[in-house]
Short mmCIF file of C-alpha atoms and ligand atoms in Angstrom, two decimals:
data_model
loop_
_atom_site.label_atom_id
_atom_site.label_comp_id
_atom_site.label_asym_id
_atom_site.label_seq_id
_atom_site.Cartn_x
_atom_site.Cartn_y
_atom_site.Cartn_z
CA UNK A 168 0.00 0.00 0.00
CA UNK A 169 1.36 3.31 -1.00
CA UNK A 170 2.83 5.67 1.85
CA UNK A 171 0.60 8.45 3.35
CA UNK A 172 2.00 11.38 4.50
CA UNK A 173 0.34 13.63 6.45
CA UNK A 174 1.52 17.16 6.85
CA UNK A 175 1.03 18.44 10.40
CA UNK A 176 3.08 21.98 9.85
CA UNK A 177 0.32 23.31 8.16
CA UNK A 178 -1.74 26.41 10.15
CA UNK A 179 -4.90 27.79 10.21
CA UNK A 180 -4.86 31.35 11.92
CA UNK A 181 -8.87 31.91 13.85
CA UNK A 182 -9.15 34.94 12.41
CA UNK A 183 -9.76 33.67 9.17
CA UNK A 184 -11.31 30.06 10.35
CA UNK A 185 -14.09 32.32 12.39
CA UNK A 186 -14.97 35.04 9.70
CA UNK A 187 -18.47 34.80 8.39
CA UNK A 188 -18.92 33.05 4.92
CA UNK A 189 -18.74 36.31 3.12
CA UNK A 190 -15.30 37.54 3.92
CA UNK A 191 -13.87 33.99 1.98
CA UNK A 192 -13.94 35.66 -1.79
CA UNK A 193 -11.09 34.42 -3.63
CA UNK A 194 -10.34 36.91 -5.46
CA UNK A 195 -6.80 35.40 -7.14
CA UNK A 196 -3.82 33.06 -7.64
CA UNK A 197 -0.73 34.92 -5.99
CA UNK A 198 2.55 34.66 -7.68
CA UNK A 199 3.65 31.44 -6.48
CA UNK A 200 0.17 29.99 -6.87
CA UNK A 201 -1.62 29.85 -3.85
CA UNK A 202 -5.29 31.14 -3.23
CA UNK A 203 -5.63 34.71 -2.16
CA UNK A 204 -9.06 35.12 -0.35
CA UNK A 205 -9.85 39.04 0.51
CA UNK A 206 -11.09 39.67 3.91
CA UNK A 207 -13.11 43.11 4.94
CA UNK A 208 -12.79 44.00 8.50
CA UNK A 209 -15.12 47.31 9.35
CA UNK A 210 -13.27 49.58 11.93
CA UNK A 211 -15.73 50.24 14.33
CA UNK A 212 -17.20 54.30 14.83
CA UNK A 213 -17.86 55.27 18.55
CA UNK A 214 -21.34 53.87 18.85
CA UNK A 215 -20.77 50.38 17.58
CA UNK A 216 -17.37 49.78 19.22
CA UNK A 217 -16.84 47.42 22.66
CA UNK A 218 -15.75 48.96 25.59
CA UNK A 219 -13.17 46.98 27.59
CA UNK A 220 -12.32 48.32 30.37
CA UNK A 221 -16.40 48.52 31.13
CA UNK A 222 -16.85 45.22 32.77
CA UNK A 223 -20.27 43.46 31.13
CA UNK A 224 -23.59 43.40 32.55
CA UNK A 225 -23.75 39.71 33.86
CA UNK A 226 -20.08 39.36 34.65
CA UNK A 227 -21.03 40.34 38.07
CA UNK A 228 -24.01 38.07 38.67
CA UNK A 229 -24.36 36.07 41.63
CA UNK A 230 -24.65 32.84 39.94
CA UNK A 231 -21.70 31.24 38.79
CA UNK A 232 -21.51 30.01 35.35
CA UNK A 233 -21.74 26.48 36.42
CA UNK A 234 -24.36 27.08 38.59
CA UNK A 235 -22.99 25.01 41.25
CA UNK A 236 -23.62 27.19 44.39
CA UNK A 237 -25.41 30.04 44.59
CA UNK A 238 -24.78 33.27 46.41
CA UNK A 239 -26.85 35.36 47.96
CA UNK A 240 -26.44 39.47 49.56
CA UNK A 241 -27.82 39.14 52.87
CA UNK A 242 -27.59 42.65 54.88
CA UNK A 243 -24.59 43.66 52.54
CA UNK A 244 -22.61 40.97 53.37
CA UNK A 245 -22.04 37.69 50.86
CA UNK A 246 -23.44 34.16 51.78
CA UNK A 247 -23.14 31.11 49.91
CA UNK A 248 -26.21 29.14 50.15
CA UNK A 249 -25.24 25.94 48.35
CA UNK A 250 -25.99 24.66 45.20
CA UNK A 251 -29.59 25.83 43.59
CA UNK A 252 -31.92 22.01 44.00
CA UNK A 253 -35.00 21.67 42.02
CA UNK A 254 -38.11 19.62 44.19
CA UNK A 255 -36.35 16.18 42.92
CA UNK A 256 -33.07 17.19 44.53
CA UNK A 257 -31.00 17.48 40.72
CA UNK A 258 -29.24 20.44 40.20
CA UNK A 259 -31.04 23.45 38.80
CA UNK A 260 -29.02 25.28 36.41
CA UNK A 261 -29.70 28.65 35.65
CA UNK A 262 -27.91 29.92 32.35
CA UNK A 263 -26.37 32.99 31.92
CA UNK A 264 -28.22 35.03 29.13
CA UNK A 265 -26.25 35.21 25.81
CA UNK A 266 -24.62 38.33 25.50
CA UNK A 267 -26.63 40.77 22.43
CA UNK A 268 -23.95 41.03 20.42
CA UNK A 269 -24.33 38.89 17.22
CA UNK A 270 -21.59 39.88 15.13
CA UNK A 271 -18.93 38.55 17.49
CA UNK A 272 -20.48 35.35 17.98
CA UNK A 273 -18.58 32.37 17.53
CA UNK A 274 -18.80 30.96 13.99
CA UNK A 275 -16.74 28.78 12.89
CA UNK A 276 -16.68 28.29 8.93
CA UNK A 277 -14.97 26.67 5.84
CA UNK A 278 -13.66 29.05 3.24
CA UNK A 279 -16.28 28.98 0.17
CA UNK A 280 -14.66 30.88 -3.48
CA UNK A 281 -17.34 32.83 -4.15
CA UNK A 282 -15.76 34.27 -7.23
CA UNK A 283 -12.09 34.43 -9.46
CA UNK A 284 -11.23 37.44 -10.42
CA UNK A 285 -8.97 38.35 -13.08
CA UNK A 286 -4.90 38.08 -11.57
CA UNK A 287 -4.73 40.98 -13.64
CA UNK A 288 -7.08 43.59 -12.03
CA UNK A 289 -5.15 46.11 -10.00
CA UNK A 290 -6.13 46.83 -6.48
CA UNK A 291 -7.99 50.05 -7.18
CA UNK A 292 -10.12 48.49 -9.86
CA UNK A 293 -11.06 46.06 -7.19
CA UNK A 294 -12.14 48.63 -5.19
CA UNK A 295 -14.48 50.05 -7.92
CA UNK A 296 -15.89 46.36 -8.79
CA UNK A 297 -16.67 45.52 -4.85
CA UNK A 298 -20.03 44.69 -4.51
CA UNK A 299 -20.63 46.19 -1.22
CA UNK A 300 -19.17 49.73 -1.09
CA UNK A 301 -21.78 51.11 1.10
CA UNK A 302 -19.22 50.94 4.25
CA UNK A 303 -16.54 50.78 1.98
CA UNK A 304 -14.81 53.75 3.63
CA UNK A 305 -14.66 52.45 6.90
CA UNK A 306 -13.86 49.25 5.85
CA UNK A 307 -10.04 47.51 6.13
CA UNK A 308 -9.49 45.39 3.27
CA UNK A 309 -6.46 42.36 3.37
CA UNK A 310 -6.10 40.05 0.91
CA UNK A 311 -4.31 36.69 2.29
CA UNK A 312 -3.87 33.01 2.15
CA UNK A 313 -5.43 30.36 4.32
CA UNK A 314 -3.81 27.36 6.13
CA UNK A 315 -0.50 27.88 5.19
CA UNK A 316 2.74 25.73 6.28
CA UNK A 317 4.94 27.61 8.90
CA UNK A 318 7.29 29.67 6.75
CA UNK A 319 4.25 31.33 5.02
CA UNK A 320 2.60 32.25 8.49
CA UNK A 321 2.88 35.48 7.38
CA UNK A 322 -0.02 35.91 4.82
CA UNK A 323 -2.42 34.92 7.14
CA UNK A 324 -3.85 37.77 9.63
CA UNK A 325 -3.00 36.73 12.96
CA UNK A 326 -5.19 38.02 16.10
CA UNK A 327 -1.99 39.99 17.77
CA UNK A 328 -2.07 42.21 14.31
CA UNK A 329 -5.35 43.34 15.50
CA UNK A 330 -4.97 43.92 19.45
CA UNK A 331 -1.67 46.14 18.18
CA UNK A 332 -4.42 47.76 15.91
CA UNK A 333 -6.79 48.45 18.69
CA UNK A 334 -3.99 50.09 20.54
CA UNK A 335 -2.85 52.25 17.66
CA UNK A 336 -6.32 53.28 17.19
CA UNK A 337 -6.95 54.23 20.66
CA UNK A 338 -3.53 56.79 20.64
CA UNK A 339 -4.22 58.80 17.88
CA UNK A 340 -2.51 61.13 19.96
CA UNK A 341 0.60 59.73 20.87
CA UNK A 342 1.37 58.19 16.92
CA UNK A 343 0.52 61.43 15.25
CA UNK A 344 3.34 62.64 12.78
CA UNK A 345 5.81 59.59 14.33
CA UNK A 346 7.98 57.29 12.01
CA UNK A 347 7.47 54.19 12.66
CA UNK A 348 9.35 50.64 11.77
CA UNK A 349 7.35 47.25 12.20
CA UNK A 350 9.09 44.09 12.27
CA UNK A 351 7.46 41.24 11.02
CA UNK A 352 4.97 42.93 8.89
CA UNK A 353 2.98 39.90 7.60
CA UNK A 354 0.00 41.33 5.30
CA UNK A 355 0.53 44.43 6.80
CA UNK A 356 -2.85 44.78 8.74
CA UNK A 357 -0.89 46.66 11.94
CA UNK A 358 0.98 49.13 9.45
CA UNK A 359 -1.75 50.12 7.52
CA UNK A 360 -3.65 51.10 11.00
CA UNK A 361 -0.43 52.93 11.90
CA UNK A 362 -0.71 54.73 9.25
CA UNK A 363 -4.06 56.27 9.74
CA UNK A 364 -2.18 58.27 12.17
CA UNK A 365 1.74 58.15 11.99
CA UNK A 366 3.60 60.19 9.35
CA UNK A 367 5.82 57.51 7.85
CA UNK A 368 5.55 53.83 8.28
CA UNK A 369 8.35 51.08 7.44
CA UNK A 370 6.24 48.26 7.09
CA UNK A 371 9.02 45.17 6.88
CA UNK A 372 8.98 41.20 6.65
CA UNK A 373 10.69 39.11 4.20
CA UNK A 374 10.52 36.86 1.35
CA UNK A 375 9.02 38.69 -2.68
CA UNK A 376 5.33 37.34 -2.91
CA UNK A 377 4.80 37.68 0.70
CA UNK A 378 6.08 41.46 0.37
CA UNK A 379 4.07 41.60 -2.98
CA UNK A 380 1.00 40.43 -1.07
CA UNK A 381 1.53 43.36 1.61
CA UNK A 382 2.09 45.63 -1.43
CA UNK A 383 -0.58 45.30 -2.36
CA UNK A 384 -2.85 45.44 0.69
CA UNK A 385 -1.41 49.02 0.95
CA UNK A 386 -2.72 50.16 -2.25
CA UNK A 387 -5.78 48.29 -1.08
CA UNK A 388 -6.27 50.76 1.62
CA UNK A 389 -4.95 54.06 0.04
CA UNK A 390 -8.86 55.00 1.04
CA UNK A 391 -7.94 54.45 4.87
CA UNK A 392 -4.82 56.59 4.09
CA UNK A 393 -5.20 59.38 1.71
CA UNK A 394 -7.44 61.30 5.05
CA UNK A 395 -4.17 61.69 7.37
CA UNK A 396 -1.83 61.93 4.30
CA UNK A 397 -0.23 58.87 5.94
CA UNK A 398 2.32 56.77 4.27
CA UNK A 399 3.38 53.09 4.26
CA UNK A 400 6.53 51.85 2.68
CA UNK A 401 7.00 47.87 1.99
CA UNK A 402 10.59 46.58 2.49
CA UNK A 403 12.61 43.87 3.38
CA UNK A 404 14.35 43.56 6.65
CA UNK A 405 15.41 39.86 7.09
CA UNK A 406 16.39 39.67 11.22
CA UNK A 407 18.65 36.52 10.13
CA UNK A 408 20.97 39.12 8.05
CA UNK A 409 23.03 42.05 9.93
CA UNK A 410 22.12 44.20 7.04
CA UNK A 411 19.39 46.20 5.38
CA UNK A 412 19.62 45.24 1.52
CA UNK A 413 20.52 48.86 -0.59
CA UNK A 414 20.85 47.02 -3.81
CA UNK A 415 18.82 48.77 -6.21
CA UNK A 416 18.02 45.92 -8.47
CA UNK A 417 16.28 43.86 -5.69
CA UNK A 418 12.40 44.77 -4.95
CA UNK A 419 11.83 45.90 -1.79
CA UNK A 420 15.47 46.96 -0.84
CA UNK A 421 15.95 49.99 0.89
CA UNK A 422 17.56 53.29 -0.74
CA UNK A 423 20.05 55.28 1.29
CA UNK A 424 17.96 57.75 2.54
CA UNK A 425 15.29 55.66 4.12
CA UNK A 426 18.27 53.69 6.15
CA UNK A 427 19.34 57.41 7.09
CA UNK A 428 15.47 58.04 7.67
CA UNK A 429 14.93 55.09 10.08
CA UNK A 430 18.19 56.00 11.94
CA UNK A 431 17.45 59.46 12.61
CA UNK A 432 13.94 59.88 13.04
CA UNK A 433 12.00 56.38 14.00
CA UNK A 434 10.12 56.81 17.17
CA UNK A 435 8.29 53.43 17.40
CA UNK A 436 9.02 50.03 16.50
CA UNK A 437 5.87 47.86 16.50
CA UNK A 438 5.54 43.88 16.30
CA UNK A 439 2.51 41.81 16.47
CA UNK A 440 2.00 38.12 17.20
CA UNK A 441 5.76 37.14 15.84
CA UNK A 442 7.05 34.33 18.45
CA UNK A 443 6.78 30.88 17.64
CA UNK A 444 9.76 29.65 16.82
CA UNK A 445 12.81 29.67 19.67
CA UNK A 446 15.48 30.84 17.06
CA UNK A 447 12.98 33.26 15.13
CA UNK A 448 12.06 34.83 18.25
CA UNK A 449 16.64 35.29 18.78
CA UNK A 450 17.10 36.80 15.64
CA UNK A 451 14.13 39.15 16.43
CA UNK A 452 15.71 40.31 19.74
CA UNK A 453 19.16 40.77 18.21
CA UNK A 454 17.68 42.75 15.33
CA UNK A 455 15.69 45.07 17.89
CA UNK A 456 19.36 44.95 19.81
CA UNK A 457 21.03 45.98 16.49
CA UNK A 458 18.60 48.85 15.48
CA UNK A 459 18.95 50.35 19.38
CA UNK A 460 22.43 50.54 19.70
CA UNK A 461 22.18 52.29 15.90
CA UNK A 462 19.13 54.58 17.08
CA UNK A 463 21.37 58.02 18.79
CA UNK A 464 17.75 58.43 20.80
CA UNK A 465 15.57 56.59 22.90
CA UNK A 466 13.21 54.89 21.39
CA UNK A 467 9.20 52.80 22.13
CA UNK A 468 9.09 49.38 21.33
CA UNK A 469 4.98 47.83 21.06
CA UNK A 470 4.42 43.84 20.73
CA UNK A 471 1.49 42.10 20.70
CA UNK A 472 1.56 38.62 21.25
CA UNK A 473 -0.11 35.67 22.08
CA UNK A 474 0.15 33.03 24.65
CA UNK A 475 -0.68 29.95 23.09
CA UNK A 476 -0.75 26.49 24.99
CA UNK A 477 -0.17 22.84 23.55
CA UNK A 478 -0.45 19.75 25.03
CA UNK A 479 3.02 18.34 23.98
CA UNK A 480 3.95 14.58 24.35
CA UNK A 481 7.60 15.85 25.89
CA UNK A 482 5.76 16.96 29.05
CA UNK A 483 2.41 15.83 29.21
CA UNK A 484 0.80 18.61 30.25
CA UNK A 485 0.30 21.95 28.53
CA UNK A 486 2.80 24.50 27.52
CA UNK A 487 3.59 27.61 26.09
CA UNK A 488 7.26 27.07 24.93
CA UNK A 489 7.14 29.90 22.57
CA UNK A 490 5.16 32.51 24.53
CA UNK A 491 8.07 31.07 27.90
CA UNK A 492 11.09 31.41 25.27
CA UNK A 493 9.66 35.05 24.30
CA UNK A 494 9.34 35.91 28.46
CA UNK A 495 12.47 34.77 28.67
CA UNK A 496 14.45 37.24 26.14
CA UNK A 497 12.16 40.08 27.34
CA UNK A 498 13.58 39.35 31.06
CA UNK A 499 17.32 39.42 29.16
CA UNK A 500 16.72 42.79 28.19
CA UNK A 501 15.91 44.50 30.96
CA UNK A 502 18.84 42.72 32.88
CA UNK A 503 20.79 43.95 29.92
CA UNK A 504 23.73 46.50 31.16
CA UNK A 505 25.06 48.29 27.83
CA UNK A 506 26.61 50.95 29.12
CA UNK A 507 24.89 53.38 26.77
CA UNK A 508 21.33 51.83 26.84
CA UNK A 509 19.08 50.91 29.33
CA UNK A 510 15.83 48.95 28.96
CA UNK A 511 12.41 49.04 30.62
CA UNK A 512 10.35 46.44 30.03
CA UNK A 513 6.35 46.15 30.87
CA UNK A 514 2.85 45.05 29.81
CA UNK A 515 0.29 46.87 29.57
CA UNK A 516 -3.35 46.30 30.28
CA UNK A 517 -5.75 45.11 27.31
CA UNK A 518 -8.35 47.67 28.33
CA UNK A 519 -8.31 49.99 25.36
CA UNK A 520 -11.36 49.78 23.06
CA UNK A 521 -11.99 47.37 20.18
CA UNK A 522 -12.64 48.98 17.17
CA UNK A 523 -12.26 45.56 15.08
CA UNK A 524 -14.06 43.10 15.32
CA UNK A 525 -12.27 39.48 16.26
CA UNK A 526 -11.78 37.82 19.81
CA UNK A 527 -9.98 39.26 22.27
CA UNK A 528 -8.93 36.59 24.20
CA UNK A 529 -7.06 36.75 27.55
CA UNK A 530 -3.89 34.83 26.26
CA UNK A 531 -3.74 37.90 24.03
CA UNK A 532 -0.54 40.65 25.23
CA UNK A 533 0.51 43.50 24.68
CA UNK A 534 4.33 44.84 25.77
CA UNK A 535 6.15 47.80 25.84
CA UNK A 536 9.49 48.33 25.85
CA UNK A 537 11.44 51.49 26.67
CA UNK A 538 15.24 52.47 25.64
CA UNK A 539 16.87 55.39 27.34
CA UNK A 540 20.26 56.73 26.15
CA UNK A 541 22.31 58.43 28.90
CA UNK A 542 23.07 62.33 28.49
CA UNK A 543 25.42 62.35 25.96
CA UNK A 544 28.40 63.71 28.67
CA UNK A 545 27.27 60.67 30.90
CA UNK A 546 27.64 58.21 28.31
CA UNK A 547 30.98 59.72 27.62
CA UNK A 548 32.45 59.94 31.07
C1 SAM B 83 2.64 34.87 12.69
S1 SAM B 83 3.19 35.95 11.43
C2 SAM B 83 2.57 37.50 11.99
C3 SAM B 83 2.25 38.41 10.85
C4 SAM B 83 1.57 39.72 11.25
N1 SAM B 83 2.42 40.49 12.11
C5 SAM B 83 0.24 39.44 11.92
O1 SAM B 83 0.17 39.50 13.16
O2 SAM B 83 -0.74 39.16 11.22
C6 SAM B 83 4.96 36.11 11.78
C7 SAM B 83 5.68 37.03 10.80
O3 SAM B 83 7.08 37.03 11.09
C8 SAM B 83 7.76 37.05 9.83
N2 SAM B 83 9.14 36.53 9.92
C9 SAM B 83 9.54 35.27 10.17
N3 SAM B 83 10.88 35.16 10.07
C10 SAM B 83 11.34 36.40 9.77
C11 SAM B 83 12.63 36.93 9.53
N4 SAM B 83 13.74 36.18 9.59
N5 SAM B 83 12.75 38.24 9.25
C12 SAM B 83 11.65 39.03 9.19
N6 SAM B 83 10.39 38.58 9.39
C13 SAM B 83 10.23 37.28 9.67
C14 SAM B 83 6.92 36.12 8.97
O4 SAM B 83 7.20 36.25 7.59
C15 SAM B 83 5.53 36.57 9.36
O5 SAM B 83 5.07 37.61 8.57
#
């Protein structure tokens, strides 16, 4: 009997597995072949978003979940009363009403290709042909792939892309005019946001069709753009090479002046969801090392991440290697004593609105992290 081999590397991110039917239009073949589905994400306005940091009704019922005991305010004070008996003596389990919010309920769904478009059309024409433009302005448009193996990871959306969106949205203030560099870029859903309100926005990752792919989600969303004036520029930036490629001749290198640009003027560098692999998550660390000890000013580091668990065979239990590798580095750094730099290293609280819609689960992070540079006749002392 012939051999079967099953691939097991192969990933399905749940942003795309739990997007309604609609958002799975193929809409092409990407250069090397695979499916490209298009997926429309609305950015919420005030009135529709979810508040986090508002606790919601029914999170502070007396009855548990389970329904297993029940407690009960007498004269201000808490008593548990035991578990709720109906007259046979079973347990009488009182559900918790479903919250009202039907667009983030759970839906789990196989992609359906609605329609192929021609390979040829150019993302504005695909604008003008979309069916739906009635919230087309509002809307955040990203063509990817689906399951992919692990070294395309990257043209899927990923959920950390869209807590570091949430974020970005909420500090319009704080990103305004700023130059920004994001590592890790994937199909550039966290850049484009950036852009909205930053000035200038490196938007970097490597290999050509995944940059082409990201390309081409920026032109996708010149409508998000053109408002602020904002600007996002694809290149490569490989954190396995030392350098930035200047060669003219390859797409997506860098020309002089933007390596000058990032030098001299970044204020942010912002990463989302881009640890899950032990010597990956190294050559990111020495890459944000490298760019510090380049940077002649302080400078505000943002990662979103997510802590995900597997049962694994090795230990059997449940771990988070990745998500402990990535803790691990982040503790290195703010041990690290450079003489010229020092490091401050904290999370911050996932209150901040959503404005997209997608699950924001509690094994989803965000970080900060804080370089200083010494007065210049301290450093030099
Ligand atoms: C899980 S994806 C996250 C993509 C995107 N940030 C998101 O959240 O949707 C991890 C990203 O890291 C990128 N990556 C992996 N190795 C890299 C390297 N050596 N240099 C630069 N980027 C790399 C991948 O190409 C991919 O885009």
């Amino acid at each position: 009997m012939a051999q079967v081999t099953l691939r097991h590397d192969t990933v399905l991110s749940d942003v795309h597995l739990l997007q309604p039917n609609g958002s799975h239009q193929m809409s092409r073949l990407n250069a090397v072949g695979q499916p490209v589905f298009i997926a429309k994400f609305k950015i919420l306005r005030d009135a529709e978003r979810h508040d986090n940091s508002v606790p919601e009704k029914g999170d502070t019922d007396n009855r548990t979940e389970k329904g297993d005991t029940e407690t009960k305010a007498v004269g201000g004070q808490v008593q548990d009363v035991g578990p709720a008996l109906d007259e046979d003596g079973d347990l009488d389990i009182v559900r918790r009403p479903e919250k009202q919010c039907p667009e983030s309920v759970r839906l789990t769904v196989h992609p359906i290709i609605l329609r192929q478009c021609s390979p040829l059309l150019k993302p504005e024409e695909e604008n003008e042909d979309d069916g739906d433009n009635t919230c087309f302005k509002d809307t955040l448009r990203i063509e990817h792939t689906m399951a992919t193996p692990l070294e395309d990871v990257g043209k899927q959306v990923w959920r950390g892309a869209f807590l570091l969106a949430d974020f970005i949205l909420s500090q319009p203030v704080m990103f305004r005019g700023a130059t920004v560099l994001e590592l890790g870029a994937g199909m550039g859903l966290a850049s484009i946001m950036m852009a909205t309100k930053a000035k200038k926005v490196y938007c970097t990752d490597v290999g050509e069709d995944l940059l082409k792919m990201c390309q081409r989600n920026v032109v996708l969303n010149n409508h998000l753009l053109e408002p602020g004036g904002g600007e996002v520029r694809v290149r490569q930036l490989d954190w396995q090479q030392q350098d930035l490629c200047t060669d003219a001749d390859v797409e997506f290198s860098w020309t002089e002046e933007e390596v000058a640009d990032i030098f001299d003027n970044i204020n942010f560098i912002i990463a989302a969801d881009v640890f899950y692999d032990d010597d990956l998550t190294d050559a990111f660390f020495r890459t944000l090392c490298r760019l510090y000890s380049y940077l002649p000013h302080g400078c505000v580091t943002y990662i979103s991440t997510e802590k995900r668990m597997n049962f694994t065979v090795q230990h059997l239990d449940v771990s988070c290697e990745a998500y402990d590798h990535f803790r691990c580095c982040l503790s290195r750094l703010s041990h690290l004593v450079d003489g010229q730099i020092s490091f401050s290293v904290e999370q911050l609280p996932s209150t901040f609105p959503q404005f997209l819609h997608y699950e924001r689960i509690e094994q989803l992070e965000l970080w900060k992290l804080t370089t200083t540079h010494p007065p210049f006749d301290q450093a030099h002392t």
